[in-house]
Amino acid sequence: MSDTTLPPGDRGLPLLGETLSFLKNQFNFVDERQARFGKVFRSHILFKDTALLVGAEGAEVFNDESRVQRSGAMAPHIADFFGGTSLPLLDGATHRRRKQQVMGAFGRDALTQYLPVMEATVERTLGRWFAAGEASLTEDLKDLALEVIARTMAGSDGGPEFVANVRDFKLMVRAFTALPVPIPGTKYARAKAAQARIFDRYRAVLAERVAKPTNDGLSRMLAKPAEDGTLIAGEDALKELHHFNLAGYITFAHMARGLVALAQDTELRARLRAEIDAHLGTKAITVEALHAMPLLENITKEMKRCTPFVAVSFGKAKSDFILDGKTVPAGWMVMLCNFASGNDPAIYAEPARFDPDRFAEGRAEHQKHPTGFFPQGVGEPLKGHMCAGVDYSTVLMKTFLVRLVRDYDTTLPKQDLSYRWEKIPPEYASGLRAVLTKR
Ligand code: HEM
C-alpha cells in the first residue's frame, strides 16, 4: 500500500515507536496529534502500527464488526489484565453468546434489587464526608464504586475480603501505564500478583454461588442461558466478574466531576434540587423516579460526555477500511478516542463547558449524528459491544447526585482542580477536597 493513502502521523522511534509518549499521557497524546493531523491519524504504539480515530464517523467504523474486531486488539499484557477473554476481547457469535449470559446480571429486576444497596452505600459515604468537616473525596469515591460493585455483583458484605480486594485492585490498575516488565519489584510484577490474589478470592465466591445461588449479579449471570441454551461457567464467569470491577471503577471519576460541577454552579444545583423535591421528596429512590427527572438525566449525560475516563478503546482492523479519505490496512491496531470525541466541536458547542442543557429537547446536540454520543459505546448491549453496565452506571450516578443534592450543600475549599492526566482515569490534583453541610 502506498504511504500517501495511509493516515498522516509519525511512527516515532525505531521499535518503541511513540509508546512512551502514549503511556505518559494518553489524553494529551491524542489532543496534540489531532491538532496536527486531524481526526484520523497514525502512530506506532506498543509495537504495532496504529490508527487513531476521533469523532462520530470513527465510532461508526469502530463498531462495524466487518471492519474492526476486538480479539487480538489489546497489547497482550493489557488484555491479560482484562481477563484475557472477557467481553471486550471477543467477537461474533462467541461474543454474543457471552453477552446474553452476562446481561443476566443487568436486567431491570436486578437493577431494582441493587438500587437500595447503592443508595445505602452512597448514604454512608456522604455521611462520613459530612462528619469529617472537610473531606478528601477521590479515594472514597473509588471505594464507593468498588463497594457497590462488590456488594451487588459478588454479594460481598464489605468485610476484610473486600478490603483486601480493593487494595489489590488499586495495585493492579497502577500498572496500566507501566511497561510490562515481569521482574520482581516492578509495578507490573506487583500488579500481576495482585490480580492472581483477586482471582483466588473470586474462585471461592464462585464455588459458593454454584453450590447455593443468591440474587447477586454473579448468581444471575450463572443462571442466564444464552439463546442457544448455553450457560457461563468457571473461569469465564470469573473473568467477567473481574472486568465489572475494571469497568465500573471509573464511575468514581464521573461522580467527582458531577460533584464539582454542582458545587461550582449553585444555580444548576438549585434547579436539580427543585426537580428532585418535586419528583421524589424524601421518599426512597426508585428506578422509575430516577428516570422521570429530565435535568438529572441531562446532568448525568454531561458527566459521561465530559469526564475524562479513558482516552481510547482498543480494536484491530479486520479488513482494510477507508475513513476521511485515508486507508487503514487490515491488521493495524485501531484506537477509538473516546474522550476527544466527546469534545468534538463539530457536535458539541463550547465542549469545555459543563452544560447539561445541551442535551435538552430543542438543542439535543448529541443527536446531530447517529453516533455523536458514545461515552459507553454504540447501539444496544445485546447486539454489540455497547457497555453492559450502561443502565447500572446511570442508576449509580443518579443515586449519588440525588442524595448529594437533596441532603447536602457542597463547597469546595481553595485547591488545585486541574487534572493529573497521567492517571487513568485522570484525578483532580488536590485529591478533591470538599465540605458538606446539611441542606
Ligand atoms: C460511567 C461509567 C462507565 C463508562 C463510561 C463505561 C464505558 C464503557 C465503554 C466505552 C465500553 C466499550 C464499548 C465498546 O467497546 O464499544 C464499555 C464496555 C463494557 N462495560 Fe462499561 N462503562 C461504565 C460502567 C460500567 C459498569 C458499572 C459496568 C459493570 C458493572 C460496565 C461493564 C461493561 C462491560 C461488561 C463492557 C464490555 C461490553 C462488550 O464488550 O460487549 N461498565 N463500557
Short mmCIF file of C-alpha atoms in Angstrom, two decimals, residues 131-338:
data_model
loop_
_atom_site.label_atom_id
_atom_site.label_comp_id
_atom_site.label_asym_id
_atom_site.label_seq_id
_atom_site.Cartn_x
_atom_site.Cartn_y
_atom_site.Cartn_z
CA ALA A 131 -18.90 14.07 59.77
CA ALA A 132 -15.32 14.79 58.69
CA GLY A 133 -15.94 18.53 58.23
CA GLU A 134 -13.57 18.79 55.30
CA ALA A 135 -13.06 15.53 53.45
CA SER A 136 -10.75 14.33 50.70
CA LEU A 137 -13.02 12.56 48.26
CA THR A 138 -11.16 10.83 45.44
CA GLU A 139 -10.11 7.64 47.23
CA ASP A 140 -13.51 7.43 48.94
CA LEU A 141 -15.26 7.70 45.58
CA LYS A 142 -13.14 4.85 44.22
CA ASP A 143 -14.05 2.78 47.27
CA LEU A 144 -17.70 3.70 46.83
CA ALA A 145 -17.73 2.48 43.22
CA LEU A 146 -15.88 -0.72 44.11
CA GLU A 147 -18.03 -1.39 47.17
CA VAL A 148 -21.25 -1.03 45.20
CA ILE A 149 -19.94 -3.47 42.59
CA ALA A 150 -18.70 -5.93 45.23
CA ARG A 151 -21.97 -5.87 47.16
CA THR A 152 -24.31 -6.07 44.17
CA MET A 153 -22.30 -8.29 41.83
CA ALA A 154 -20.42 -10.58 44.21
CA GLY A 155 -22.68 -10.45 47.28
CA SER A 156 -19.85 -9.01 49.39
CA ASP A 157 -20.53 -7.85 52.95
CA GLY A 158 -17.85 -5.16 52.65
CA GLY A 159 -15.65 -7.07 55.15
CA PRO A 160 -11.92 -7.99 55.14
CA GLU A 161 -12.09 -9.86 51.80
CA PHE A 162 -13.49 -6.75 50.16
CA VAL A 163 -10.84 -4.53 51.74
CA ALA A 164 -8.10 -6.90 50.51
CA ASN A 165 -9.64 -6.94 47.03
CA VAL A 166 -9.71 -3.14 46.86
CA ARG A 167 -6.06 -2.98 47.93
CA ASP A 168 -5.12 -5.47 45.21
CA PHE A 169 -7.31 -3.81 42.62
CA LYS A 170 -5.58 -0.47 43.18
CA LEU A 171 -2.18 -2.16 42.86
CA MET A 172 -3.34 -3.68 39.60
CA VAL A 173 -4.63 -0.54 37.89
CA ARG A 174 -1.39 1.29 38.69
CA ALA A 175 0.35 -0.94 36.15
CA PHE A 176 -1.87 0.06 33.23
CA THR A 177 0.51 2.79 32.18
CA ALA A 178 3.70 0.87 33.08
CA LEU A 179 5.83 -1.16 30.73
CA PRO A 180 5.21 -4.91 31.15
CA VAL A 181 8.50 -5.83 32.81
CA PRO A 182 7.97 -9.08 34.76
CA ILE A 183 10.85 -8.50 37.21
CA PRO A 184 10.07 -8.78 40.92
CA GLY A 185 9.52 -5.38 42.50
CA THR A 186 8.28 -3.63 39.33
CA LYS A 187 4.81 -2.11 39.22
CA TYR A 188 3.91 -4.70 36.62
CA ALA A 189 5.03 -7.70 38.67
CA ARG A 190 3.18 -6.41 41.75
CA ALA A 191 0.07 -5.91 39.64
CA LYS A 192 0.17 -9.47 38.29
CA ALA A 193 0.49 -10.88 41.82
CA ALA A 194 -2.42 -8.70 42.97
CA GLN A 195 -4.57 -9.91 40.07
CA ALA A 196 -3.82 -13.54 40.94
CA ARG A 197 -4.96 -12.93 44.54
CA ILE A 198 -8.20 -11.30 43.29
CA PHE A 199 -8.93 -14.34 41.12
CA ASP A 200 -8.24 -16.71 44.01
CA ARG A 201 -10.77 -14.86 46.18
CA TYR A 202 -13.32 -14.88 43.35
CA ARG A 203 -12.82 -18.63 42.84
CA ALA A 204 -14.01 -19.14 46.42
CA VAL A 205 -17.07 -16.88 45.83
CA LEU A 206 -17.88 -18.73 42.62
CA ALA A 207 -17.77 -22.11 44.37
CA GLU A 208 -20.22 -20.77 46.98
CA ARG A 209 -22.63 -19.41 44.35
CA VAL A 210 -22.55 -22.60 42.31
CA ALA A 211 -23.41 -24.56 45.45
CA LYS A 212 -26.03 -22.06 46.63
CA PRO A 213 -27.16 -19.30 44.26
CA THR A 214 -28.26 -15.95 45.69
CA ASN A 215 -29.59 -12.99 43.77
CA ASP A 216 -26.30 -11.16 43.31
CA GLY A 217 -25.01 -10.36 39.80
CA LEU A 218 -22.77 -13.43 39.70
CA SER A 219 -25.64 -15.79 40.52
CA ARG A 220 -27.86 -14.04 37.96
CA MET A 221 -25.17 -14.34 35.30
CA LEU A 222 -24.64 -18.05 36.06
CA ALA A 223 -28.38 -18.68 35.74
CA LYS A 224 -28.94 -16.84 32.45
CA PRO A 225 -28.79 -19.07 29.36
CA ALA A 226 -27.77 -17.63 26.01
CA GLU A 227 -30.21 -18.07 23.10
CA ASP A 228 -28.55 -21.39 22.30
CA GLY A 229 -29.19 -22.62 25.84
CA THR A 230 -25.56 -22.48 26.98
CA LEU A 231 -24.58 -21.19 30.41
CA ILE A 232 -21.49 -19.31 31.51
CA ALA A 233 -19.31 -21.23 33.96
CA GLY A 234 -15.96 -21.43 35.73
CA GLU A 235 -13.14 -19.11 34.74
CA ASP A 236 -15.28 -17.36 32.12
CA ALA A 237 -17.62 -16.15 34.85
CA LEU A 238 -14.66 -15.03 36.98
CA LYS A 239 -13.19 -13.04 34.12
CA GLU A 240 -16.45 -11.20 33.60
CA LEU A 241 -16.82 -10.51 37.32
CA HIS A 242 -13.27 -9.20 37.40
CA HIS A 243 -13.99 -6.99 34.38
CA PHE A 244 -17.04 -5.50 36.14
CA ASN A 245 -14.62 -4.02 38.67
CA LEU A 246 -12.40 -2.53 35.99
CA ALA A 247 -15.33 -1.19 34.03
CA GLY A 248 -17.31 0.11 36.99
CA TYR A 249 -14.42 1.60 38.95
CA ILE A 250 -14.26 4.54 36.54
CA THR A 251 -17.62 5.84 37.78
CA PHE A 252 -15.60 7.43 40.61
CA ALA A 253 -14.31 9.95 38.08
CA HIS A 254 -17.82 10.76 36.85
CA MET A 255 -19.18 11.21 40.35
CA ALA A 256 -16.25 13.51 41.17
CA ARG A 257 -16.89 15.58 38.03
CA GLY A 258 -20.61 15.86 38.85
CA LEU A 259 -19.94 16.90 42.43
CA VAL A 260 -17.51 19.62 41.29
CA ALA A 261 -19.93 20.91 38.65
CA LEU A 262 -22.82 21.16 41.10
CA ALA A 263 -20.68 22.80 43.78
CA GLN A 264 -19.42 25.39 41.31
CA ASP A 265 -22.77 26.14 39.69
CA THR A 266 -25.21 26.82 42.51
CA GLU A 267 -27.96 27.79 40.06
CA LEU A 268 -27.74 24.37 38.41
CA ARG A 269 -27.78 22.76 41.86
CA ALA A 270 -30.93 24.71 42.80
CA ARG A 271 -32.66 23.59 39.59
CA LEU A 272 -31.76 19.97 40.24
CA ARG A 273 -32.85 20.20 43.86
CA ALA A 274 -36.24 21.59 42.80
CA GLU A 275 -36.65 18.71 40.35
CA ILE A 276 -35.74 16.13 43.00
CA ASP A 277 -38.08 17.71 45.56
CA ALA A 278 -40.95 17.67 43.06
CA HIS A 279 -40.43 14.07 41.93
CA LEU A 280 -39.15 12.33 45.00
CA GLY A 281 -39.24 14.43 48.15
CA THR A 282 -37.74 12.40 50.97
CA LYS A 283 -39.03 9.05 49.70
CA ALA A 284 -36.67 6.18 48.95
CA ILE A 285 -35.28 6.32 45.45
CA THR A 286 -36.77 4.08 42.75
CA VAL A 287 -35.50 3.32 39.25
CA GLU A 288 -38.71 4.82 37.86
CA ALA A 289 -38.24 8.09 39.78
CA LEU A 290 -34.62 8.36 38.62
CA HIS A 291 -35.68 8.01 35.00
CA ALA A 292 -38.51 10.54 35.33
CA MET A 293 -36.24 13.54 36.02
CA PRO A 294 -35.06 15.19 32.78
CA LEU A 295 -32.49 17.55 34.30
CA LEU A 296 -30.98 14.69 36.30
CA GLU A 297 -30.76 12.71 33.06
CA ASN A 298 -29.05 15.59 31.22
CA ILE A 299 -26.56 16.21 34.03
CA THR A 300 -25.70 12.51 34.03
CA LYS A 301 -25.22 12.59 30.25
CA GLU A 302 -22.99 15.66 30.58
CA MET A 303 -20.93 13.89 33.26
CA LYS A 304 -20.46 11.00 30.85
CA ARG A 305 -19.54 13.32 27.98
CA CYS A 306 -17.02 15.48 29.70
CA THR A 307 -15.37 13.29 32.33
CA PRO A 308 -12.03 12.03 31.13
CA PHE A 309 -12.10 8.32 31.96
CA VAL A 310 -10.10 6.50 29.30
CA ALA A 311 -8.52 8.13 26.28
CA VAL A 312 -9.00 5.18 23.91
CA SER A 313 -10.77 1.86 23.31
CA PHE A 314 -8.85 -0.87 21.51
CA GLY A 315 -9.69 -2.63 18.23
CA LYS A 316 -7.89 -4.23 15.30
CA ALA A 317 -8.62 -3.64 11.60
CA LYS A 318 -10.22 -6.85 10.29
CA SER A 319 -10.16 -5.63 6.71
CA ASP A 320 -8.73 -2.53 5.01
CA PHE A 321 -11.09 0.37 5.54
CA ILE A 322 -11.22 3.95 4.35
CA LEU A 323 -12.06 6.83 6.66
CA ASP A 324 -11.69 10.50 5.84
CA GLY A 325 -10.07 9.51 2.53
CA LYS A 326 -7.33 7.55 4.33
CA THR A 327 -6.85 3.78 4.22
CA VAL A 328 -6.32 1.85 7.42
CA PRO A 329 -4.80 -1.52 6.47
CA ALA A 330 -6.06 -4.85 7.85
CA GLY A 331 -4.06 -5.93 10.89
CA TRP A 332 -3.38 -2.42 12.24
CA MET A 333 -4.35 -1.65 15.79
CA VAL A 334 -7.30 0.77 15.84
CA MET A 335 -7.93 3.09 18.77
CA LEU A 336 -11.20 4.93 19.12
CA CYS A 337 -10.54 8.16 21.03
CA ASN A 338 -13.47 8.28 23.45
#
